[in-house]
Amino acid sequence: MKINEHYRELEQSYLFSTIAKKVAQFTQEHPEQEVIRLGIGDVTLPLCGAVVEAMQQAVAEMGQKETFRGYGPEQGYDFLKQAISDYYGEQGIAFNLHEIFVSDGAKSDVGNILDLFSTQNKVLIPDPVYPVYVDTNVMAGRPITYLNATADNGFLPLPDPAVKADIIYLCSPNNPTGAVYTHAQLEQWVEYARAQNAVILFDAAYEAFIRDPSLPRSIFEIEGAKTCAIEFCSFSKTAGFTGTRCGYTIVPEELQFEGMHLNAMWLRRQTTKFNGVPYIVQKGAAAVFSPQGRAQTRENINYYHENAAVLADALREKNIWFTGGENSPYLWMRCPDGKSSWEFFDFLLRKAGIVGTPGSGFGQNGEGFFRLTAFGDQENTRKAALRLKEVL
Ligand code: PLP
């Protein structure tokens, strides 16, 4: 029996365990100091009323012989796919229902989609980045080329025609940097992907945080993207589904490589290895698109936006360079006084009792930067902003 040797090549991720250890030690030494956590990317507001009501009704249906449901379609119920399709329709993007695949979240799909591609493919991944893109490719032994995201390019790197790529990862609004690509920038990516005969894996998990109507929420707003892109989206951050689990992936019919349709391949993959999202959860997800659900989720997103604005104001007042915070729940700041990411982490914890995430945990180019999230409690975030102003 031989194991997959590539697992030996995975870098150990000590980021969140080191943060937890440091915070535990600090609170033990300073029990009087209230610690404010702006580190993790999890939401804090509960599911909205419309979602809860829809799920309760679905639970009741599951308890009656007449309305009970067993295995559902692996790729999702039509009622949810229709709601997703209508949502894209509002942005002028049309999809057939079979191009939409409902899943238990974007993380699974982002990892599982790699089943469709040869391990010989060259992968292009921005640095810094959501670590799942890197690790899932290391596990399969694919060669990775990193794309430098830096302060100079506003953490929005553009394609270099001299670099060969088969699979390209883009995340906008970005985790960890909060930066958002414009239409013109995404057009360059689509043009590059088509010229390279490459596929773009576009992670739109934070699209609901885009407020500026001039910014694209979907790669499919770009002409030609249906021939070169797959889009991943999630109810996690949009509607607080991080613990409830539901997302969706769009695989356009037009995607064809070596005579094979990626849509048909993904359907085959999902129907073979996945048995669908619970009916109850899909009912809850569909309610996100109801008029009440929309109003309520919008309210929650506004709450997080207010947090982001409070933090952004504090950084601006202190002349700290940062990206994000306007169309994203993340703020990505340069560490002051040339501090490294971990030096600043220790400084902020000791001087202000604030926990953030060291940028170096997201890739080499993250060194010297720091991520704050707007997903915290509003009162605590305001307190944190005051403390930031005091210590910076
Ligand atoms: N994609 C990005 C960029 C993320 O930051 C996250 C979660 O933090 C995910 C995907 C995971 O989403 P889900 O909860 O739907 O698996």
PDB file of C-alpha atoms in Angstrom, residues 117-118 120-126 142-147 158-170 189-201 228 257:
ATOM      1  CA  PHE A 117      -8.328  18.265 -14.647  1.00  0.00           C
ATOM      2  CA  SER A 118      -5.088  16.462 -15.392  1.00  0.00           C
ATOM      3  CA  GLN A 120      -0.036  17.779 -15.472  1.00  0.00           C
ATOM      4  CA  ASN A 121      -1.803  21.144 -15.743  1.00  0.00           C
ATOM      5  CA  LYS A 122       0.078  24.283 -14.796  1.00  0.00           C
ATOM      6  CA  VAL A 123      -1.724  26.233 -12.104  1.00  0.00           C
ATOM      7  CA  LEU A 124      -1.541  29.974 -11.574  1.00  0.00           C
ATOM      8  CA  ILE A 125      -2.400  31.133  -8.054  1.00  0.00           C
ATOM      9  CA  PRO A 126      -2.166  34.652  -6.645  1.00  0.00           C
ATOM     10  CA  ARG A 142       0.225  19.949  -9.769  1.00  0.00           C
ATOM     11  CA  PRO A 143       2.988  22.470 -10.472  1.00  0.00           C
ATOM     12  CA  ILE A 144       2.038  25.902  -9.094  1.00  0.00           C
ATOM     13  CA  THR A 145       3.181  29.260 -10.389  1.00  0.00           C
ATOM     14  CA  TYR A 146       2.522  32.135  -8.028  1.00  0.00           C
ATOM     15  CA  LEU A 147       1.245  35.436  -9.189  1.00  0.00           C
ATOM     16  CA  LEU A 158      -2.992  41.115 -13.938  1.00  0.00           C
ATOM     17  CA  PRO A 159      -1.999  38.434 -16.445  1.00  0.00           C
ATOM     18  CA  ASP A 160       1.458  38.242 -17.957  1.00  0.00           C
ATOM     19  CA  PRO A 161       1.112  36.791 -21.472  1.00  0.00           C
ATOM     20  CA  ALA A 162       4.614  35.317 -21.142  1.00  0.00           C
ATOM     21  CA  VAL A 163       3.487  33.062 -18.283  1.00  0.00           C
ATOM     22  CA  LYS A 164       1.859  29.790 -19.335  1.00  0.00           C
ATOM     23  CA  ALA A 165      -1.128  28.590 -17.322  1.00  0.00           C
ATOM     24  CA  ASP A 166      -3.866  25.978 -17.685  1.00  0.00           C
ATOM     25  CA  ILE A 167      -5.814  26.651 -14.489  1.00  0.00           C
ATOM     26  CA  ILE A 168      -6.116  30.170 -13.082  1.00  0.00           C
ATOM     27  CA  TYR A 169      -7.518  31.059  -9.655  1.00  0.00           C
ATOM     28  CA  LEU A 170      -9.153  34.433  -9.131  1.00  0.00           C
ATOM     29  CA  TRP A 189      -8.057  37.849 -17.489  1.00  0.00           C
ATOM     30  CA  VAL A 190     -10.729  36.426 -19.778  1.00  0.00           C
ATOM     31  CA  GLU A 191      -8.733  37.416 -22.845  1.00  0.00           C
ATOM     32  CA  TYR A 192      -5.595  35.811 -21.397  1.00  0.00           C
ATOM     33  CA  ALA A 193      -7.397  32.599 -20.412  1.00  0.00           C
ATOM     34  CA  ARG A 194      -8.886  32.244 -23.881  1.00  0.00           C
ATOM     35  CA  ALA A 195      -5.535  32.837 -25.529  1.00  0.00           C
ATOM     36  CA  GLN A 196      -3.956  30.189 -23.287  1.00  0.00           C
ATOM     37  CA  ASN A 197      -6.849  27.726 -23.651  1.00  0.00           C
ATOM     38  CA  ALA A 198      -6.974  27.857 -19.851  1.00  0.00           C
ATOM     39  CA  VAL A 199      -9.837  27.717 -17.390  1.00  0.00           C
ATOM     40  CA  ILE A 200     -10.467  30.403 -14.760  1.00  0.00           C
ATOM     41  CA  LEU A 201     -11.746  29.190 -11.395  1.00  0.00           C
ATOM     42  CA  CYS A 228     -13.303  29.855 -20.084  1.00  0.00           C
ATOM     43  CA  PHE A 257     -11.720  21.060 -23.672  1.00  0.00           C
TER      44      PHE A 257
END
